[in-house]
Amino acid sequence: MSLGTVSNVLNRPEIVADATRTRVLSVIDSLGYVRAEGARLRDMASSVVAVMVPDLANPFYAALASGVEAAAREADLGIMVCSGARDPAGIARHMALLSSHQIRGAVLASAEGIGRTVSALRRNAVPFVMADQHAPQPSASSVGVDDVAGGHAAVRHLIEQGHRALVYLSGPDRLQQIRDRRRGALDAVAAAGLPPTSLRELPCYDLTVAAGKDAGHRILGLPLRPTAVFCANDLLALGVMQALYEAGLRVPDDIALVGYDDIEFAASAVVPLTSVRRPASLMGHRAGQLLVADTVQDTSPRHRHLVLSPELVVRRSTTGSPSRRDR
């Protein structure tokens, strides 16, 4: 059985004898083959793009997906959302889903295990654009945020408020974003002429409210309690805030808090949360636009790498009173 015969069965079945077609399809079925529609993108008008995020329960990724959807809508395309694939089995399920539909390409949000997903997309010939990416792929466009600058802005603000005993509440160190925010935080400490010991790091097993609450209890148990905490994302900060209030402490009078991402809930917390805003929706929108541009038929993709700037949004969790920049 030649490759040409298999190709004809898949692409031009009308020219293959019934018996041969039946035999080829039987072999394909026994192998569990899933047709990779992405491999034929240049020859078809695909009308759907995918967005792949770690967790839609995180408002940051929901906003990013919304931005991709806006870009797809502008191009008269539909969108498919894939969430939660962190292991090989989950990635395989997503690849089967993408391959069985007419997927034009995918926007892939950076997360743990992203290398496996990138490899799977390449194997299935699915064009992709990286979102929230800090180590651009040479064969794919990307959109990221300068998290070193974001970490620096957060800790510089706390130092300017008079804090000298700080904690950086980090997440899984495998994530480049976590390392970049730490680097920016340490740079701010050094720029202020303070010793590196002024900033203590407490790692978290995840970037969730539950992990933040657990970390808040650990902070309360430290022999030398910090006066300020910089959290690697807003969900951690909200969890810390819960733990502090349950212990009868006040934010920011006893401990000041800075989050990261500036999700929708940050401004509506019991004490509005100072946060480093990453423009998630804009990031998704730009990534979607790059994907559409990279997958235009009869053109060679011109891969581009965009870096967006973060913005410190000051609220009452660090100032104790409404700020002019409190939004």
Short mmCIF file of C-alpha atoms in Angstrom, two decimals:
data_model
loop_
_atom_site.label_atom_id
_atom_site.label_comp_id
_atom_site.label_asym_id
_atom_site.label_seq_id
_atom_site.Cartn_x
_atom_site.Cartn_y
_atom_site.Cartn_z
CA MET A 1 0.00 0.00 0.00
CA SER A 2 1.67 3.23 -1.16
CA LEU A 3 1.54 6.65 0.48
CA GLY A 4 -0.07 7.93 -2.70
CA THR A 5 -2.94 5.50 -2.31
CA VAL A 6 -3.49 6.53 1.31
CA SER A 7 -3.43 10.20 0.29
CA ASN A 8 -6.00 9.57 -2.45
CA VAL A 9 -8.30 7.78 0.00
CA LEU A 10 -8.16 10.76 2.37
CA ASN A 11 -8.31 13.54 -0.19
CA ARG A 12 -9.83 12.13 -3.40
CA PRO A 13 -11.72 8.95 -2.42
CA GLU A 14 -13.80 8.98 -5.62
CA ILE A 15 -10.82 7.88 -7.70
CA VAL A 16 -9.97 4.85 -5.52
CA ALA A 17 -11.55 1.43 -6.05
CA ASP A 18 -14.13 0.47 -3.41
CA ALA A 19 -12.18 -2.55 -2.18
CA THR A 20 -8.94 -0.59 -1.85
CA ARG A 21 -10.68 2.30 -0.11
CA THR A 22 -12.30 -0.08 2.39
CA ARG A 23 -8.96 -1.76 3.15
CA VAL A 24 -7.15 1.57 3.67
CA LEU A 25 -9.87 2.95 5.93
CA SER A 26 -9.80 -0.24 7.99
CA VAL A 27 -6.05 0.15 8.57
CA ILE A 28 -6.48 3.84 9.45
CA ASP A 29 -9.20 2.98 11.97
CA SER A 30 -7.09 0.25 13.59
CA LEU A 31 -4.19 2.69 14.04
CA GLY A 32 -6.41 5.30 15.70
CA TYR A 33 -5.36 7.90 13.15
CA VAL A 34 -6.85 11.39 13.50
CA ARG A 35 -6.76 13.50 10.39
CA ALA A 36 -4.61 16.62 10.86
CA GLU A 37 -6.69 19.29 9.20
CA GLY A 38 -4.03 21.86 10.14
CA ALA A 39 -1.64 20.32 7.60
CA ARG A 40 -3.94 21.47 4.78
CA LEU A 41 -4.43 25.07 5.95
CA ARG A 42 -2.86 26.53 2.83
CA ASP A 43 -5.37 24.65 0.67
CA MET A 44 -8.57 25.45 2.50
CA ALA A 45 -10.54 28.36 3.94
CA SER A 46 -10.40 27.49 7.63
CA SER A 47 -12.83 29.58 9.65
CA VAL A 48 -11.94 28.70 13.27
CA VAL A 49 -9.04 29.63 15.53
CA ALA A 50 -8.28 28.02 18.88
CA VAL A 51 -7.11 29.60 22.12
CA MET A 52 -5.37 27.31 24.60
CA VAL A 53 -5.11 28.49 28.22
CA PRO A 54 -4.12 26.77 31.49
CA ASP A 55 -7.23 27.64 33.50
CA LEU A 56 -10.34 29.60 32.51
CA ALA A 57 -11.24 29.91 36.21
CA ASN A 58 -8.38 32.43 36.41
CA PRO A 59 -9.89 35.75 35.26
CA PHE A 60 -6.60 36.71 33.60
CA TYR A 61 -6.88 33.86 31.10
CA ALA A 62 -10.59 34.47 30.60
CA ALA A 63 -9.76 38.07 29.60
CA LEU A 64 -6.96 36.87 27.32
CA ALA A 65 -9.36 34.47 25.57
CA SER A 66 -11.86 37.32 25.19
CA GLY A 67 -9.18 39.36 23.42
CA VAL A 68 -8.46 36.52 21.00
CA GLU A 69 -12.19 36.20 20.34
CA ALA A 70 -12.39 39.91 19.46
CA ALA A 71 -9.55 39.54 16.93
CA ALA A 72 -11.20 36.45 15.44
CA ARG A 73 -14.52 38.27 15.14
CA GLU A 74 -12.84 41.15 13.31
CA ALA A 75 -11.56 38.60 10.77
CA ASP A 76 -14.96 36.84 10.49
CA LEU A 77 -13.58 33.75 12.20
CA GLY A 78 -14.96 31.56 14.94
CA ILE A 79 -13.13 30.51 18.10
CA MET A 80 -12.61 27.28 20.03
CA VAL A 81 -11.38 27.46 23.65
CA CYS A 82 -9.27 24.67 25.13
CA SER A 83 -8.48 24.83 28.85
CA GLY A 84 -6.68 22.86 31.51
CA ALA A 85 -4.29 20.58 29.57
CA ARG A 86 -1.26 20.17 31.83
CA ASP A 87 -0.35 16.52 31.21
CA PRO A 88 0.30 14.43 28.09
CA ALA A 89 -3.18 12.90 28.15
CA GLY A 90 -4.88 16.29 28.29
CA ILE A 91 -2.67 17.66 25.54
CA ALA A 92 -3.46 14.63 23.36
CA ARG A 93 -7.19 15.22 23.84
CA HIS A 94 -6.83 18.83 22.76
CA MET A 95 -4.74 17.87 19.73
CA ALA A 96 -7.39 15.35 18.65
CA LEU A 97 -10.04 18.05 18.99
CA LEU A 98 -8.04 20.57 16.99
CA SER A 99 -7.12 18.04 14.33
CA SER A 100 -10.71 16.92 13.82
CA HIS A 101 -11.90 20.47 13.09
CA GLN A 102 -10.91 23.01 10.49
CA ILE A 103 -8.54 24.90 12.78
CA ARG A 104 -6.76 27.81 11.16
CA GLY A 105 -4.28 28.04 14.02
CA ALA A 106 -3.99 28.45 17.78
CA VAL A 107 -3.07 31.10 20.34
CA LEU A 108 -1.20 29.33 23.12
CA ALA A 109 -0.90 30.92 26.58
CA SER A 110 2.39 30.26 28.33
CA ALA A 111 2.14 27.80 31.25
CA GLU A 112 3.75 24.78 32.88
CA GLY A 113 4.41 21.99 30.41
CA ILE A 114 4.11 24.34 27.45
CA GLY A 115 6.97 22.63 25.65
CA ARG A 116 4.90 19.46 25.19
CA THR A 117 2.01 21.46 23.72
CA VAL A 118 4.33 23.32 21.34
CA SER A 119 5.76 20.00 20.15
CA ALA A 120 2.28 18.58 19.63
CA LEU A 121 1.15 21.61 17.63
CA ARG A 122 4.20 21.30 15.40
CA ARG A 123 3.66 17.55 14.89
CA ASN A 124 0.09 18.25 13.83
CA ALA A 125 1.15 21.14 11.55
CA VAL A 126 -1.04 23.62 13.45
CA PRO A 127 0.27 27.22 13.18
CA PHE A 128 0.39 28.97 16.55
CA VAL A 129 1.17 32.25 18.30
CA MET A 130 2.49 32.42 21.85
CA ALA A 131 0.73 34.69 24.36
CA ASP A 132 2.31 35.74 27.66
CA GLN A 133 5.60 34.44 26.30
CA HIS A 134 9.02 35.46 27.54
CA ALA A 135 11.27 33.19 25.46
CA PRO A 136 10.05 33.70 21.89
CA GLN A 137 9.93 30.65 19.62
CA PRO A 138 11.94 31.29 16.44
CA SER A 139 9.18 29.78 14.29
CA ALA A 140 6.17 31.49 15.88
CA SER A 141 5.00 35.02 16.68
CA SER A 142 4.55 35.98 20.31
CA VAL A 143 3.10 38.64 22.62
CA GLY A 144 4.41 39.09 26.14
CA VAL A 145 4.69 41.56 29.01
CA ASP A 146 7.84 42.95 30.62
CA ASP A 147 7.48 41.21 33.98
CA VAL A 148 10.90 42.35 35.17
CA ALA A 149 9.62 45.93 34.95
CA GLY A 150 6.39 44.86 36.67
CA GLY A 151 8.18 43.27 39.62
CA HIS A 152 10.41 46.32 39.94
CA ALA A 153 7.43 48.71 39.98
CA ALA A 154 5.63 46.69 42.66
CA VAL A 155 8.52 46.55 45.13
CA ARG A 156 9.71 50.10 44.41
CA HIS A 157 6.21 51.30 45.37
CA LEU A 158 6.33 49.37 48.65
CA ILE A 159 9.78 50.77 49.46
CA GLU A 160 8.55 54.28 48.70
CA GLN A 161 5.76 53.65 51.22
CA GLY A 162 8.46 53.07 53.84
CA HIS A 163 8.53 49.26 53.97
CA ARG A 164 11.84 47.55 54.66
CA ALA A 165 10.71 44.03 55.61
CA LEU A 166 9.11 42.51 52.54
CA VAL A 167 8.01 39.11 51.28
CA TYR A 168 7.74 38.01 47.65
CA LEU A 169 5.02 35.37 47.50
CA SER A 170 6.00 33.44 44.40
CA GLY A 171 4.59 30.50 42.47
CA PRO A 172 6.09 27.50 40.67
CA ASP A 173 9.66 28.46 39.78
CA ARG A 174 9.40 26.64 36.45
CA LEU A 175 7.38 29.59 35.15
CA GLN A 176 9.54 32.28 33.56
CA GLN A 177 7.04 34.93 34.66
CA ILE A 178 7.68 34.06 38.31
CA ARG A 179 11.44 34.32 37.87
CA ASP A 180 11.16 37.63 35.99
CA ARG A 181 9.01 39.20 38.71
CA ARG A 182 11.52 38.06 41.33
CA ARG A 183 14.35 39.59 39.33
CA GLY A 184 12.52 42.91 39.05
CA ALA A 185 11.73 42.88 42.77
CA LEU A 186 15.37 42.27 43.70
CA ASP A 187 16.47 45.00 41.29
CA ALA A 188 14.18 47.45 43.11
CA VAL A 189 15.67 46.44 46.47
CA ALA A 190 19.20 46.96 45.14
CA ALA A 191 18.30 50.29 43.51
CA ALA A 192 17.05 51.54 46.89
CA GLY A 193 20.36 50.64 48.51
CA LEU A 194 18.79 47.96 50.71
CA PRO A 195 20.35 44.55 51.45
CA PRO A 196 18.92 41.56 49.51
CA THR A 197 17.68 40.17 52.84
CA SER A 198 15.07 42.96 52.88
CA LEU A 199 13.06 40.77 50.48
CA ARG A 200 12.28 37.23 51.57
CA GLU A 201 10.73 34.77 49.12
CA LEU A 202 8.01 32.31 50.08
CA PRO A 203 7.12 29.89 47.23
CA CYS A 204 3.56 28.69 46.62
CA TYR A 205 2.53 25.35 45.10
CA ASP A 206 -0.01 27.06 42.84
CA LEU A 207 -1.31 30.49 41.82
CA THR A 208 -4.77 30.24 43.39
CA VAL A 209 -6.75 31.85 46.22
CA ALA A 210 -6.41 28.62 48.25
CA ALA A 211 -2.63 28.66 47.84
CA GLY A 212 -2.59 32.32 48.86
CA LYS A 213 -4.62 31.67 51.98
CA ASP A 214 -2.26 28.85 52.96
CA ALA A 215 0.69 31.19 52.38
CA GLY A 216 -1.01 33.86 54.49
CA HIS A 217 -1.03 31.47 57.45
CA ARG A 218 2.68 30.78 56.87
CA ILE A 219 3.39 34.52 56.83
CA LEU A 220 1.59 34.92 60.14
CA GLY A 221 3.83 32.23 61.60
CA LEU A 222 7.12 33.85 60.61
CA PRO A 223 9.37 34.88 63.53
CA LEU A 224 9.84 38.31 61.92
CA ARG A 225 6.56 39.30 60.32
CA PRO A 226 6.88 41.41 57.15
CA THR A 227 5.19 44.77 56.83
CA ALA A 228 4.43 44.24 53.12
CA VAL A 229 3.85 41.33 50.74
CA PHE A 230 4.26 41.34 46.96
CA CYS A 231 2.25 38.48 45.46
CA ALA A 232 3.01 36.85 42.09
CA ASN A 233 -0.64 37.21 41.09
CA ASP A 234 -3.90 38.69 42.37
CA LEU A 235 -5.43 35.34 43.35
CA LEU A 236 -2.60 34.76 45.80
CA ALA A 237 -3.04 38.27 47.18
CA LEU A 238 -6.78 37.76 47.71
CA GLY A 239 -6.04 34.53 49.59
CA VAL A 240 -3.49 36.28 51.80
CA MET A 241 -6.03 39.03 52.50
CA GLN A 242 -8.53 36.41 53.69
CA ALA A 243 -5.97 34.86 56.06
CA LEU A 244 -5.00 38.25 57.50
CA TYR A 245 -8.60 39.27 58.15
CA GLU A 246 -9.39 35.96 59.81
CA ALA A 247 -6.42 36.61 62.12
CA GLY A 248 -7.73 40.08 62.98
CA LEU A 249 -5.04 41.99 61.07
CA ARG A 250 -5.72 45.03 58.93
CA VAL A 251 -4.59 45.79 55.38
CA PRO A 252 -2.52 47.91 54.94
CA ASP A 253 -2.09 49.06 58.56
CA ASP A 254 -0.53 45.78 59.71
CA ILE A 255 0.56 44.33 56.35
CA ALA A 256 0.40 46.01 52.94
CA LEU A 257 -0.39 43.92 49.85
CA VAL A 258 0.46 44.20 46.16
CA GLY A 259 -0.92 41.75 43.61
CA TYR A 260 -0.19 41.12 39.95
CA ASP A 261 -2.38 40.99 36.81
CA ASP A 262 -5.06 43.46 38.00
CA ILE A 263 -7.94 41.07 37.41
CA GLU A 264 -11.50 42.37 37.67
CA PHE A 265 -11.82 41.30 41.32
CA ALA A 266 -8.77 43.31 42.43
CA ALA A 267 -10.62 46.63 42.51
CA SER A 268 -13.68 45.15 44.24
CA ALA A 269 -11.91 43.37 47.12
CA VAL A 270 -12.85 44.31 50.69
CA VAL A 271 -9.74 46.48 50.59
CA PRO A 272 -9.17 47.41 46.93
CA LEU A 273 -5.94 45.75 45.86
CA THR A 274 -2.90 47.57 44.50
CA SER A 275 -1.81 45.51 41.52
CA VAL A 276 0.49 45.46 38.52
CA ARG A 277 -1.79 45.50 35.52
CA ARG A 278 -0.99 43.19 32.65
CA PRO A 279 -3.28 44.00 29.70
CA ALA A 280 -4.68 40.49 29.25
CA SER A 281 -7.41 41.38 26.77
CA LEU A 282 -5.03 43.50 24.69
CA MET A 283 -2.46 40.70 24.78
CA GLY A 284 -5.04 38.22 23.49
CA HIS A 285 -6.24 40.66 20.83
CA ARG A 286 -2.72 41.28 19.54
CA ALA A 287 -1.95 37.56 19.57
CA GLY A 288 -5.14 36.85 17.63
CA GLN A 289 -4.25 39.49 15.06
CA LEU A 290 -0.75 38.01 14.64
CA LEU A 291 -2.24 34.54 14.16
CA VAL A 292 -4.59 35.77 11.45
CA ALA A 293 -1.70 37.56 9.71
CA ASP A 294 0.60 34.54 10.01
CA THR A 295 -1.97 32.19 8.45
CA VAL A 296 -3.09 34.22 5.46
CA GLN A 297 -3.14 31.91 2.48
CA ASP A 298 -0.40 32.20 -0.16
CA THR A 299 1.88 34.24 2.10
CA SER A 300 4.89 33.29 4.18
CA PRO A 301 4.48 34.20 7.87
CA ARG A 302 6.64 37.09 9.12
CA HIS A 303 7.01 36.18 12.76
CA ARG A 304 6.90 39.12 15.16
CA HIS A 305 7.53 39.39 18.90
CA LEU A 306 5.67 42.10 20.81
CA VAL A 307 6.41 43.12 24.42
CA LEU A 308 3.73 45.12 26.24
CA SER A 309 4.37 47.36 29.26
CA PRO A 310 2.82 46.67 32.68
CA GLU A 311 1.22 49.42 34.76
CA LEU A 312 1.16 49.81 38.54
CA VAL A 313 -2.38 50.58 39.73
CA VAL A 314 -2.27 51.97 43.28
CA ARG A 315 -5.22 51.24 45.57
CA ARG A 316 -5.91 51.16 49.29
CA SER A 317 -4.14 47.87 50.07
CA THR A 318 -0.88 49.86 50.13
CA THR A 319 -1.90 53.47 50.76
CA GLY A 320 -4.63 53.15 53.36
CA SER A 321 -6.73 55.79 51.65
CA PRO A 322 -8.19 56.27 48.15
CA SER A 323 -5.58 57.17 45.57
CA ARG A 324 -5.96 59.34 42.50
CA ARG A 325 -5.00 56.23 40.53
CA ASP A 326 -7.46 53.97 42.33
CA ARG A 327 -9.63 52.46 39.55
#
